[in-house]
Short mmCIF file of C-alpha atoms and ligand atoms in Angstrom, two decimals:
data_model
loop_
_atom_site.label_atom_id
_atom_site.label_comp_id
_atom_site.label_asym_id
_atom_site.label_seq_id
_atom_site.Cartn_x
_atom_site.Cartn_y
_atom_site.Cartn_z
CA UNK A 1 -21.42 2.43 6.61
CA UNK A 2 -18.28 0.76 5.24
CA UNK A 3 -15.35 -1.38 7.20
CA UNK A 4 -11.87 -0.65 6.42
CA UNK A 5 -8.95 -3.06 7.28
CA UNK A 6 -5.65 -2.37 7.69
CA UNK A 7 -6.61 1.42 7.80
CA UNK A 8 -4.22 2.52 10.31
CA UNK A 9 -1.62 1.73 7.74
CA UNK A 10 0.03 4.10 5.17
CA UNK A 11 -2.62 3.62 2.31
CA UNK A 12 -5.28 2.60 4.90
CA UNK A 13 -4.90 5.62 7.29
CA UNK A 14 -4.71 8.38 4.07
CA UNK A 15 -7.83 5.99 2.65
CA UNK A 16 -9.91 7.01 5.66
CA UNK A 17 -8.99 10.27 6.28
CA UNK A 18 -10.17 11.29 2.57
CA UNK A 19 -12.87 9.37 2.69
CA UNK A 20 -14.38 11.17 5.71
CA UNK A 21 -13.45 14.09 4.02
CA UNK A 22 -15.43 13.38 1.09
CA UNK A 23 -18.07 11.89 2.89
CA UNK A 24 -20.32 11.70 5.75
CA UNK A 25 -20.32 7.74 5.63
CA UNK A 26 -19.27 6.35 9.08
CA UNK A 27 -16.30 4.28 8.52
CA UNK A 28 -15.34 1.22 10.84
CA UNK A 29 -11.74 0.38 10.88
CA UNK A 30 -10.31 -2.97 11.67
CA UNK A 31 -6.36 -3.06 11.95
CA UNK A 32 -4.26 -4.85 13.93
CA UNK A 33 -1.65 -2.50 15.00
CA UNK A 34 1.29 -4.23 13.69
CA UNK A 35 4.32 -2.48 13.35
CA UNK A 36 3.11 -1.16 10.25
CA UNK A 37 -0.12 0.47 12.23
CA UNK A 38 0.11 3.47 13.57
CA UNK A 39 -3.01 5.32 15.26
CA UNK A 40 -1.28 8.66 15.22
CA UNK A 41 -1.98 8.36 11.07
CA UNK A 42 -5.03 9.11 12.58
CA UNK A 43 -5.01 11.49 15.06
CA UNK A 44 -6.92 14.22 13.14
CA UNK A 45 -10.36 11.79 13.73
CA UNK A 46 -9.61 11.00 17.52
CA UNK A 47 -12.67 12.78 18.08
CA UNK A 48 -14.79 12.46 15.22
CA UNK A 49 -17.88 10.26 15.37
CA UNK A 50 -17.97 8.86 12.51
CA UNK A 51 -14.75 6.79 12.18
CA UNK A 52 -15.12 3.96 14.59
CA UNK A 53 -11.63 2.09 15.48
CA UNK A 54 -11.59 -1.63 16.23
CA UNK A 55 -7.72 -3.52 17.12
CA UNK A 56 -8.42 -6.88 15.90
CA UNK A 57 -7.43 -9.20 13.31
CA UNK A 58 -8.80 -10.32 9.58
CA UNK A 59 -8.45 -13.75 10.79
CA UNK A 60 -10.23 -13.66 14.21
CA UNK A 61 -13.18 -14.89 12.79
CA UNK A 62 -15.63 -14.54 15.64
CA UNK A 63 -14.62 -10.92 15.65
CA UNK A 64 -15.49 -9.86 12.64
CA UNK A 65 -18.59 -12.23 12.39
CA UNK A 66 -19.81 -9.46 15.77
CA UNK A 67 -18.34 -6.59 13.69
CA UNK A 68 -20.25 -7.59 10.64
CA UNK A 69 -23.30 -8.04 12.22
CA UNK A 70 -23.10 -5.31 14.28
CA UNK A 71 -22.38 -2.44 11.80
CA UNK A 72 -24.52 -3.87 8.47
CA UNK A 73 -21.87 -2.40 6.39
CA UNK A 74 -23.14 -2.33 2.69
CA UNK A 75 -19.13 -2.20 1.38
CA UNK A 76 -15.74 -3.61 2.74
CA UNK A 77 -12.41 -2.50 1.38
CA UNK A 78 -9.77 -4.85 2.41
CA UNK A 79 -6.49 -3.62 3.06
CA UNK A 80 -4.62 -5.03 6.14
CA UNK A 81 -1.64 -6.95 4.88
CA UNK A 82 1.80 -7.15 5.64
CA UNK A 83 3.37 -5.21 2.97
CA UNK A 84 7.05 -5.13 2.61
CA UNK A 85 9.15 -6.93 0.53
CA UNK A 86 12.24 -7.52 2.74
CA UNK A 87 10.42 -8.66 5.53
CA UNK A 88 9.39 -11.17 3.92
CA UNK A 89 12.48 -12.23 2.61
CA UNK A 90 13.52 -12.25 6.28
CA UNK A 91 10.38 -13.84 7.88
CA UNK A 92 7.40 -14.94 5.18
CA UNK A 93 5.44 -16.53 8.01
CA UNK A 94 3.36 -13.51 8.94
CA UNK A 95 2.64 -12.88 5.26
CA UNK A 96 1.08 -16.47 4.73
CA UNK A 97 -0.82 -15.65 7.91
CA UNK A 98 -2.17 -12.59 7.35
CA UNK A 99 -2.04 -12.23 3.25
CA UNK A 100 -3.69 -16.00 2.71
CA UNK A 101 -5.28 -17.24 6.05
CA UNK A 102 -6.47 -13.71 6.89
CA UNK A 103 -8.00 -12.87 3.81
CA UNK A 104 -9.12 -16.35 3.46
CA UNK A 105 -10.82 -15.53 7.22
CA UNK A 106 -12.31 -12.28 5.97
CA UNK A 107 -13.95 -13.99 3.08
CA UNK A 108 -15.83 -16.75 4.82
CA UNK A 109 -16.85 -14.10 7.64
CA UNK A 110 -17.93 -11.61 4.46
CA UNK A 111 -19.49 -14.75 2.64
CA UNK A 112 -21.71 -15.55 5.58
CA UNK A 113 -23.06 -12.11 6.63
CA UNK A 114 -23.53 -11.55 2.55
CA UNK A 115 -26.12 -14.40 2.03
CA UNK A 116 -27.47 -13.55 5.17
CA UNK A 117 -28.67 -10.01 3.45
CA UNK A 118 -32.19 -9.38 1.83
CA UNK A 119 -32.07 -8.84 -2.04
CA UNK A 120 -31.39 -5.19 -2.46
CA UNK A 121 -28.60 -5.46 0.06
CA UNK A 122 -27.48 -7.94 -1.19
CA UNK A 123 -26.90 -7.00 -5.03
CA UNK A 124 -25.18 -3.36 -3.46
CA UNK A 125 -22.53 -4.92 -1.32
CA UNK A 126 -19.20 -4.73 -2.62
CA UNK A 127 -15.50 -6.29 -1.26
CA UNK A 128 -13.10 -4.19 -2.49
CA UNK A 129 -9.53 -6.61 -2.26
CA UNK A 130 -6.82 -3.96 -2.24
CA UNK A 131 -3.70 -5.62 -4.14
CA UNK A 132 -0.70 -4.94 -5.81
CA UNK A 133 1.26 -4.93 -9.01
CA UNK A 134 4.18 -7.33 -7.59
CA UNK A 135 1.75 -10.29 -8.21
CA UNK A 136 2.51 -10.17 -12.26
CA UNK A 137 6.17 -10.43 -11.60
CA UNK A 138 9.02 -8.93 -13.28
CA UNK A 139 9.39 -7.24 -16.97
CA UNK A 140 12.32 -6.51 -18.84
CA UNK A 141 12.91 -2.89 -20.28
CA UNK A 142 11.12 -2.93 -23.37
CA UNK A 143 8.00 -5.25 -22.53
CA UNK A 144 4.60 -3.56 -22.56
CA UNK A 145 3.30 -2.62 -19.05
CA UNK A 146 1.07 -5.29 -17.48
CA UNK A 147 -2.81 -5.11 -18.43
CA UNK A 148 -4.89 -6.66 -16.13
CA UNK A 149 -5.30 -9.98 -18.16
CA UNK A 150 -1.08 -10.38 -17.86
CA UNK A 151 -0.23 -13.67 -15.97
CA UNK A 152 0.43 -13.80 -12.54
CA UNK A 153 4.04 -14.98 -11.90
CA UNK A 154 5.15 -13.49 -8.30
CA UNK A 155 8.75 -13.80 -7.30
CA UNK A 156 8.84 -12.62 -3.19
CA UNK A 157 6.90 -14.20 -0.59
CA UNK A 158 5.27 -11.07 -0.32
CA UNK A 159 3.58 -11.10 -3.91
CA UNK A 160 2.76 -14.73 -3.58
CA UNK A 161 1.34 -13.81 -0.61
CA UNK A 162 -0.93 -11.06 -2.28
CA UNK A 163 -1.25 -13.59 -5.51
CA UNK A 164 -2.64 -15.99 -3.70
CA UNK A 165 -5.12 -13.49 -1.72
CA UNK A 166 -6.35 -12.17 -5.28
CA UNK A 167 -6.96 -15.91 -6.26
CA UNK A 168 -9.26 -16.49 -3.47
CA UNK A 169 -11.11 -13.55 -4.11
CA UNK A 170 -11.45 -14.41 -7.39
CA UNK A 171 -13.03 -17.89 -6.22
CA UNK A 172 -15.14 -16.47 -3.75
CA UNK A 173 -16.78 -14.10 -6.84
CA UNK A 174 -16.95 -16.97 -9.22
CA UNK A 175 -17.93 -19.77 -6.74
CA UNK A 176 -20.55 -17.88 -4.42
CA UNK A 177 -21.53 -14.86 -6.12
CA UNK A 178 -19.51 -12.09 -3.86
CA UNK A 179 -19.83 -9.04 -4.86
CA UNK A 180 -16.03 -8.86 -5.61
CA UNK A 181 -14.05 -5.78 -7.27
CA UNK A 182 -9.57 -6.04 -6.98
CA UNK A 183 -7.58 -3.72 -7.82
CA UNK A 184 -3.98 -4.43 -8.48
CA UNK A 185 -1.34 -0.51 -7.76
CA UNK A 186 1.44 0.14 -8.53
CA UNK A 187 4.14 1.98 -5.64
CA UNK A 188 2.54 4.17 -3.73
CA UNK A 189 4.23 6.98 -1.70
CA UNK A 190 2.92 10.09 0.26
CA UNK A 191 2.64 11.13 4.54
CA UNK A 192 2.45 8.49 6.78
CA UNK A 193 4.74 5.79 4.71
CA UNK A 194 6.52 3.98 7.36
CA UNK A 195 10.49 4.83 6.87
CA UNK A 196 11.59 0.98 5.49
CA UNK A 197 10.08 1.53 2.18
CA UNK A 198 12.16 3.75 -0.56
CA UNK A 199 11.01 7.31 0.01
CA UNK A 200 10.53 7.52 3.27
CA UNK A 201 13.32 5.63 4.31
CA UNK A 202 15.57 7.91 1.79
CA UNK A 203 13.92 10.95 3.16
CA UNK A 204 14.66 9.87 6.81
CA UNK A 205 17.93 8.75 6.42
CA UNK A 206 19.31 11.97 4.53
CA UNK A 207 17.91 14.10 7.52
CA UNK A 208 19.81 12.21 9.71
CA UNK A 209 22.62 12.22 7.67
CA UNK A 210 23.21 8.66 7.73
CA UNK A 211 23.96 6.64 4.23
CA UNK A 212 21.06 6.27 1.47
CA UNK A 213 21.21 2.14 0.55
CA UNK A 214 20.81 1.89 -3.16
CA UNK A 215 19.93 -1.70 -3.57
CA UNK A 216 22.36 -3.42 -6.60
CA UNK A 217 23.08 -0.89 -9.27
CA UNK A 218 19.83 1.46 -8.68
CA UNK A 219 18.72 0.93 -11.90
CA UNK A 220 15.20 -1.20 -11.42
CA UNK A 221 12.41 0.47 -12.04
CA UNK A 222 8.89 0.98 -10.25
CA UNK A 223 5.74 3.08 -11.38
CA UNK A 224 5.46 5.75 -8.53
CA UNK A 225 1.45 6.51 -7.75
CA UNK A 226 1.12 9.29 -5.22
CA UNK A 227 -1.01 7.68 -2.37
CA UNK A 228 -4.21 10.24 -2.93
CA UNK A 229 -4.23 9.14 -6.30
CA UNK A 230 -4.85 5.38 -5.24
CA UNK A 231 -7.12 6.64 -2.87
CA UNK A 232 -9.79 8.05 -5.64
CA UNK A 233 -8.86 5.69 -8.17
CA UNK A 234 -10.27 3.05 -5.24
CA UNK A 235 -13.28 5.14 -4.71
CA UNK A 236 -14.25 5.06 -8.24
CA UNK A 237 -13.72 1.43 -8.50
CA UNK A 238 -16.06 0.67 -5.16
CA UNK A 239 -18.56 3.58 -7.03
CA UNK A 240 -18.66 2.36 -10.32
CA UNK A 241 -16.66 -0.70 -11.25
CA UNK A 242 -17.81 -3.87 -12.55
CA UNK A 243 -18.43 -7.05 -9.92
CA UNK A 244 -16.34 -9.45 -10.28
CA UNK A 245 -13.43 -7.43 -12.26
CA UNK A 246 -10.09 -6.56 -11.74
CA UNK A 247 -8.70 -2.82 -12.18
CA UNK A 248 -4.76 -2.04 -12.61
CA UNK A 249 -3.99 1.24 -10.84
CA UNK A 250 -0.58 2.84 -12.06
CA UNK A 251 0.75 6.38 -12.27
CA UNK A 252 2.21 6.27 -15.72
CA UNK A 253 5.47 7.26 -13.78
CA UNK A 254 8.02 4.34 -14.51
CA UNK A 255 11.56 6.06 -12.60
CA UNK A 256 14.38 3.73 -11.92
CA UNK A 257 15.48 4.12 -7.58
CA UNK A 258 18.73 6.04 -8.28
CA UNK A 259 16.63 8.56 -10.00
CA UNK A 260 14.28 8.66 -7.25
CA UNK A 261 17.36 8.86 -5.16
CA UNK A 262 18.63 11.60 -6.52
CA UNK A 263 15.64 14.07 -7.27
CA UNK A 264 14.85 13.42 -3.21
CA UNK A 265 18.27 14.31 -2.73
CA UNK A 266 17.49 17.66 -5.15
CA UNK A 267 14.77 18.96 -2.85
CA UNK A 268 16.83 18.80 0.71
CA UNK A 269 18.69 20.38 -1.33
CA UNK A 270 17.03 23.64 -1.95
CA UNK A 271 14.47 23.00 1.34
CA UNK A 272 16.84 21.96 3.87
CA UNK A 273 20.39 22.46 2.89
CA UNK A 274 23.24 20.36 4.90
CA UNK A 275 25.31 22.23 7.33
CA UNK A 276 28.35 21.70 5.08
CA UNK A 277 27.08 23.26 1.89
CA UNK A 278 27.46 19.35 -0.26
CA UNK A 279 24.47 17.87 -1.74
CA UNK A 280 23.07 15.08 0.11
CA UNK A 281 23.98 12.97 -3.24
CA UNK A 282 26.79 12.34 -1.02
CA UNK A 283 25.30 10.03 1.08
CA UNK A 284 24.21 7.54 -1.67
CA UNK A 285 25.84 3.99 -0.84
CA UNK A 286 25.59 1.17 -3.37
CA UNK A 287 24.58 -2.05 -1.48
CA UNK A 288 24.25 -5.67 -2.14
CA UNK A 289 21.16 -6.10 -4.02
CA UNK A 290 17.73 -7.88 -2.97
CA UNK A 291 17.54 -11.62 -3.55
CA UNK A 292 15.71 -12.20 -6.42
CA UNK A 293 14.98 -8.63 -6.68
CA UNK A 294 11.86 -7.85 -9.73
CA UNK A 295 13.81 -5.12 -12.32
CA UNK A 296 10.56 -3.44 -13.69
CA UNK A 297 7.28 -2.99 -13.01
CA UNK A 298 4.43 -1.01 -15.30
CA UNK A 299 1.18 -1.16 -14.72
CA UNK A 300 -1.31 0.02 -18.05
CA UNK A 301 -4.12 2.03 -16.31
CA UNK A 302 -5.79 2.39 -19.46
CA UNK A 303 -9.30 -0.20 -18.05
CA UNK A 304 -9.78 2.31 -15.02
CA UNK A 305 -8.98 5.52 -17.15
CA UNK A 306 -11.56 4.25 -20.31
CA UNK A 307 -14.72 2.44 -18.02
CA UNK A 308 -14.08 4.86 -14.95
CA UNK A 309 -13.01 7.92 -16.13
CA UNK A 310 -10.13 8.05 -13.27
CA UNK A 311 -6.91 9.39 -13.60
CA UNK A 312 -4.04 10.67 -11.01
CA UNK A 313 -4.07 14.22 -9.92
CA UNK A 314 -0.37 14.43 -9.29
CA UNK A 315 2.74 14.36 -11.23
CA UNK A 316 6.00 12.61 -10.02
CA UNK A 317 7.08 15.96 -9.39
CA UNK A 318 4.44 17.86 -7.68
CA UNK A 319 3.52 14.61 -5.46
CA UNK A 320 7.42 13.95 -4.46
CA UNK A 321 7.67 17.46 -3.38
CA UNK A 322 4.43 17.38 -1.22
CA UNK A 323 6.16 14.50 0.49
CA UNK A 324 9.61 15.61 1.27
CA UNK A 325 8.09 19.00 2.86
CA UNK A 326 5.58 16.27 4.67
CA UNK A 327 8.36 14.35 6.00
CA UNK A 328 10.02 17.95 6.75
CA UNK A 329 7.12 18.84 9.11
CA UNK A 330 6.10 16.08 10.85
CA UNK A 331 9.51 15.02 12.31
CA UNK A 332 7.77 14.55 15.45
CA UNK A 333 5.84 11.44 13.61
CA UNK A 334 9.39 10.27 12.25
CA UNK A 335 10.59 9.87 15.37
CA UNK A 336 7.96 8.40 17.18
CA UNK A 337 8.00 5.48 14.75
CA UNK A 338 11.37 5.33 14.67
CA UNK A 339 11.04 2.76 17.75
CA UNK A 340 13.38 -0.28 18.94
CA UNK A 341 11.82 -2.69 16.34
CA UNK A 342 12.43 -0.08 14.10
CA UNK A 343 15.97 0.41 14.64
CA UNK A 344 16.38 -3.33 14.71
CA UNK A 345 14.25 -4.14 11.59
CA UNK A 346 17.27 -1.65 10.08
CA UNK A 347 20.08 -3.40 11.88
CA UNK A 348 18.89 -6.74 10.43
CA UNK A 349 18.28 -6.06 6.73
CA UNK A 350 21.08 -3.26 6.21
CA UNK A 351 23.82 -4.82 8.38
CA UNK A 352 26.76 -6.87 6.84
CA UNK A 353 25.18 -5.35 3.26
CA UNK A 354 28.74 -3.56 2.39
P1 LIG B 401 1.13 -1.03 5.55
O1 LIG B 401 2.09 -2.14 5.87
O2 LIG B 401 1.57 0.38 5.75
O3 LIG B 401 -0.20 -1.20 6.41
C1 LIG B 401 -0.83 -2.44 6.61
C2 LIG B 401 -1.83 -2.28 7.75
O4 LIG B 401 -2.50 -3.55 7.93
C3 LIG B 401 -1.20 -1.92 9.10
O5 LIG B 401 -1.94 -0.90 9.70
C4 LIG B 401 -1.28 -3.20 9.89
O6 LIG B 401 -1.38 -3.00 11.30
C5 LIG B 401 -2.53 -3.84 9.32
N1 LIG B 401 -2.57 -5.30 9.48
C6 LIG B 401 -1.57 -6.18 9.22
N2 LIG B 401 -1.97 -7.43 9.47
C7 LIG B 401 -3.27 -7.34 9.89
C8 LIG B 401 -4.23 -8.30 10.27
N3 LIG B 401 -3.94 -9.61 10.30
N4 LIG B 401 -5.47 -7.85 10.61
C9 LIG B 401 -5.77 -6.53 10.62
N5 LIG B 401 -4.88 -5.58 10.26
C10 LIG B 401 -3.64 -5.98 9.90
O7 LIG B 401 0.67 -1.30 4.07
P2 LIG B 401 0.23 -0.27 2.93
O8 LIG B 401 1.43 0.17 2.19
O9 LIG B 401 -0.68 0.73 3.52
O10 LIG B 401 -0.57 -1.25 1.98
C11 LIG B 401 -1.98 -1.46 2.15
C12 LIG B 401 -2.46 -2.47 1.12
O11 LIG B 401 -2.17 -1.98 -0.19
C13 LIG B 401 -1.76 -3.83 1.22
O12 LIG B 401 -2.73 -4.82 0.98
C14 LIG B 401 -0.72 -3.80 0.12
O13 LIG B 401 -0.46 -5.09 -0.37
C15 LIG B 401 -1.41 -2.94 -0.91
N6 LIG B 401 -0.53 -2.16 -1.82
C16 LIG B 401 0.48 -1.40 -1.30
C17 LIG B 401 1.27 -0.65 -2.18
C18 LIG B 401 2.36 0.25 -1.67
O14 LIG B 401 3.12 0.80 -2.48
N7 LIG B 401 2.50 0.46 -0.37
C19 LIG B 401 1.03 -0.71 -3.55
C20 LIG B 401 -0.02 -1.50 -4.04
C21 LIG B 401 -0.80 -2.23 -3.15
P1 LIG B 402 10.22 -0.75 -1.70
O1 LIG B 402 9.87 0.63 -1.29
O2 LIG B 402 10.61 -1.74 -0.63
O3 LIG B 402 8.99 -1.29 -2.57
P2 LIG B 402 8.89 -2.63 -3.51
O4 LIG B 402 10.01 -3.54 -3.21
O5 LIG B 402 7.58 -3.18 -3.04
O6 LIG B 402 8.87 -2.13 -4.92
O7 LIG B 402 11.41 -0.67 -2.73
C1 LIG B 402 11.29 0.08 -3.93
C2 LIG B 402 12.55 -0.14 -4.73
O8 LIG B 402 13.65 0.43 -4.02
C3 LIG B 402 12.89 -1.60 -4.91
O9 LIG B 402 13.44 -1.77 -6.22
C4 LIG B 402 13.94 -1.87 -3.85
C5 LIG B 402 14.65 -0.55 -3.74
N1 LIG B 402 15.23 -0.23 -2.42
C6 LIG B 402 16.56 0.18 -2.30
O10 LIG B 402 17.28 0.29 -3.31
N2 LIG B 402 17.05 0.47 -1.06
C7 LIG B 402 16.30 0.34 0.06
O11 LIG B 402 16.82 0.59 1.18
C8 LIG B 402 14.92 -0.05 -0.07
C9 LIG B 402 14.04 -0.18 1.14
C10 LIG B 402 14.43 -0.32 -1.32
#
């Protein structure tokens, strides 16, 4: 069996379900239902045995001390985090808690039950750490895309959050002997991404004909990775990767936000036209940027395409429309997260933003 954390998340959740689709490998999954968690992600296993839900933190070490012993699981992929950039421009305390202490946490618990294992267990464990591209900073327009040897310079609290988690894991292979494997992804998107990141919260906010807040002058630039594709590009890394290496995960889809913007706008469009005939381009509203707000990021998936043979199913165009008819059928799930600390998180970070 394996343990999954943060797997009532957006990657988490879609991790789980495709993994029990794929497999018949009981999955334990360890999330602490922040805001961010959602069991509903997960409603289509409510009543399958083999995915076995536990509410509980990374950092509650006695917890996952029981878990681990408990379950025997011969891989972990770590997930949980807090995730979002703004937030932790707002409030970094939860990210140093969860991102450092909690993976921190995880890794003694992990260390522990590892060198408690016999030999042959011992040499098949793996700890997947699942990370991000934000930790090698920002690049201008013409520098290459970051390889996995580029130097780690994060700029939010959030990627020094997730830098600092990736350095510990490092240790904890190169110190001890765990059974490590990181992989660092580009932006993900896809069903079940909580409406305060860029697509959904584009998606969402077009529907409901309220204003689409471009951050500064729209032109940064992300590498867009449709969320299935991260999914088996982590399988094939916990399959088949090295110990002890890192793996950049990217979709080779480098857009800057107003064109993202605009080609979500393009598909209400044509699948759910406004009342009034105009294009929902109408809606876009320039606001005042993101402090210290990264310009590009690139990720160069050539390690993962060259030693593990994976590469993304999806292009940016058959994966962003898959996710705009998503968000168009599962309004119900919009709305249900679209709670009081929702609607405040929105008040606090859009408000007084011209
Ligand atoms: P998310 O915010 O949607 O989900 C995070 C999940 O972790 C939630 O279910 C939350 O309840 C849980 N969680 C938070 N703190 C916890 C704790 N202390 N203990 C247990 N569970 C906890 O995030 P996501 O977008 O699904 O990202 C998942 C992972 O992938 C994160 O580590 C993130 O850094 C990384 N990542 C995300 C992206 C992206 O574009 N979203 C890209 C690359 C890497
Ligand atoms: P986001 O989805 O928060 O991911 P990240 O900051 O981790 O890349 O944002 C993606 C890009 O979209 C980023 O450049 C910030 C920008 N953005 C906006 O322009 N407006 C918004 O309302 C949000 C949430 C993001």
């Amino acid at each position: 069996m394996i343990l999954v954390t943060g797997g009532a998340g957006f990657i988490g959740s879609n991790f789980v379900m495709n993994w029990l689709a794929q497999s018949d490998e009981t999955t334990i999954n360890l999330d602490l239902l922040t805001y961010a968690g959602n069991l509903q992600n997960l409603s289509s296993l409510s009543s399958d045995q083999r995915h076995i839900f536990v509410h509980g933190n990374i950092a509650d070490s006695t917890l996952v001390n029981g878990l681990l012993t408990q379950h025997q699981p011969r891989a972990i992929i770590n997930f949980a985090a807090e995730s979002h950039v703004d937030r932790s421009i707002h409030g970094p305390e939860d990210f140093i808690q969860t991102n450092i202490i909690g993976t921190f946490r995880l890794l003694e618990a992990v260390r522990a039950y590892w060198n408690g294992l016999n030999e042959g267990a011992k040499k098949g464990f793996r700890f997947l750490h699942v990370s991000t591209d934000e930790v090698y900073g920002s690049l201008s327009k013409t520098e290459p895309a970051f390889s996995e040897t580029h130097q780690y310079e994060p700029n939010s609290p959030y990627s020094a959050s997730k830098a600092a988690s990736d350095h510990l894991v490092r240790a904890y292979h190169h110190t001890y002997g765990l059974p490590t494997l990181t992989t660092n992804c580009s932006n993900n998107y896809g069903p079940y991404h909580f409406p305060e990141k860029l697509i959904p919260l584009m998606i969402v906010n077009a529907l409901a004909g309220k204003p689409l807040p471009v951050y500064g002058d729209g032109q940064q630039i992300r590498d867009w990775l449709y969320v299935k594709d991260h999914c088996s590009a982590i399988r094939r890394v916990l399959a088949d990767g090295r110990v002890g290496e890192v793996y950049n995960v990217g979709g080779c889809n480098e857009k800057p936000n107003i064109e993202i913007v605009h080609t979500i706008c393009g598909l209400l469009d044509e699948l759910r036209p406004r009342s009034d005939g105009s294009s929902y381009r109408e809606q876009v509203t320039y606001v005042t940027d993101r402090p210290g707000h990264d310009r590009r990021y690139a990720i160069d998936a050539g390690k993962i395409a060259s030693e593990l043979g994976w590469k993304p199913d999806e292009t940016f165009e058959t994966g962003i429309r898959k996710t705009v008819q998503w968000y168009l059928d599962n309004q119900s799930w919009v709305s249900n997260v679209q709670s009081g600390s929702y609607r405040s998180w929105v008040e606090k970070n859009y408000q007084g933003r011209g």
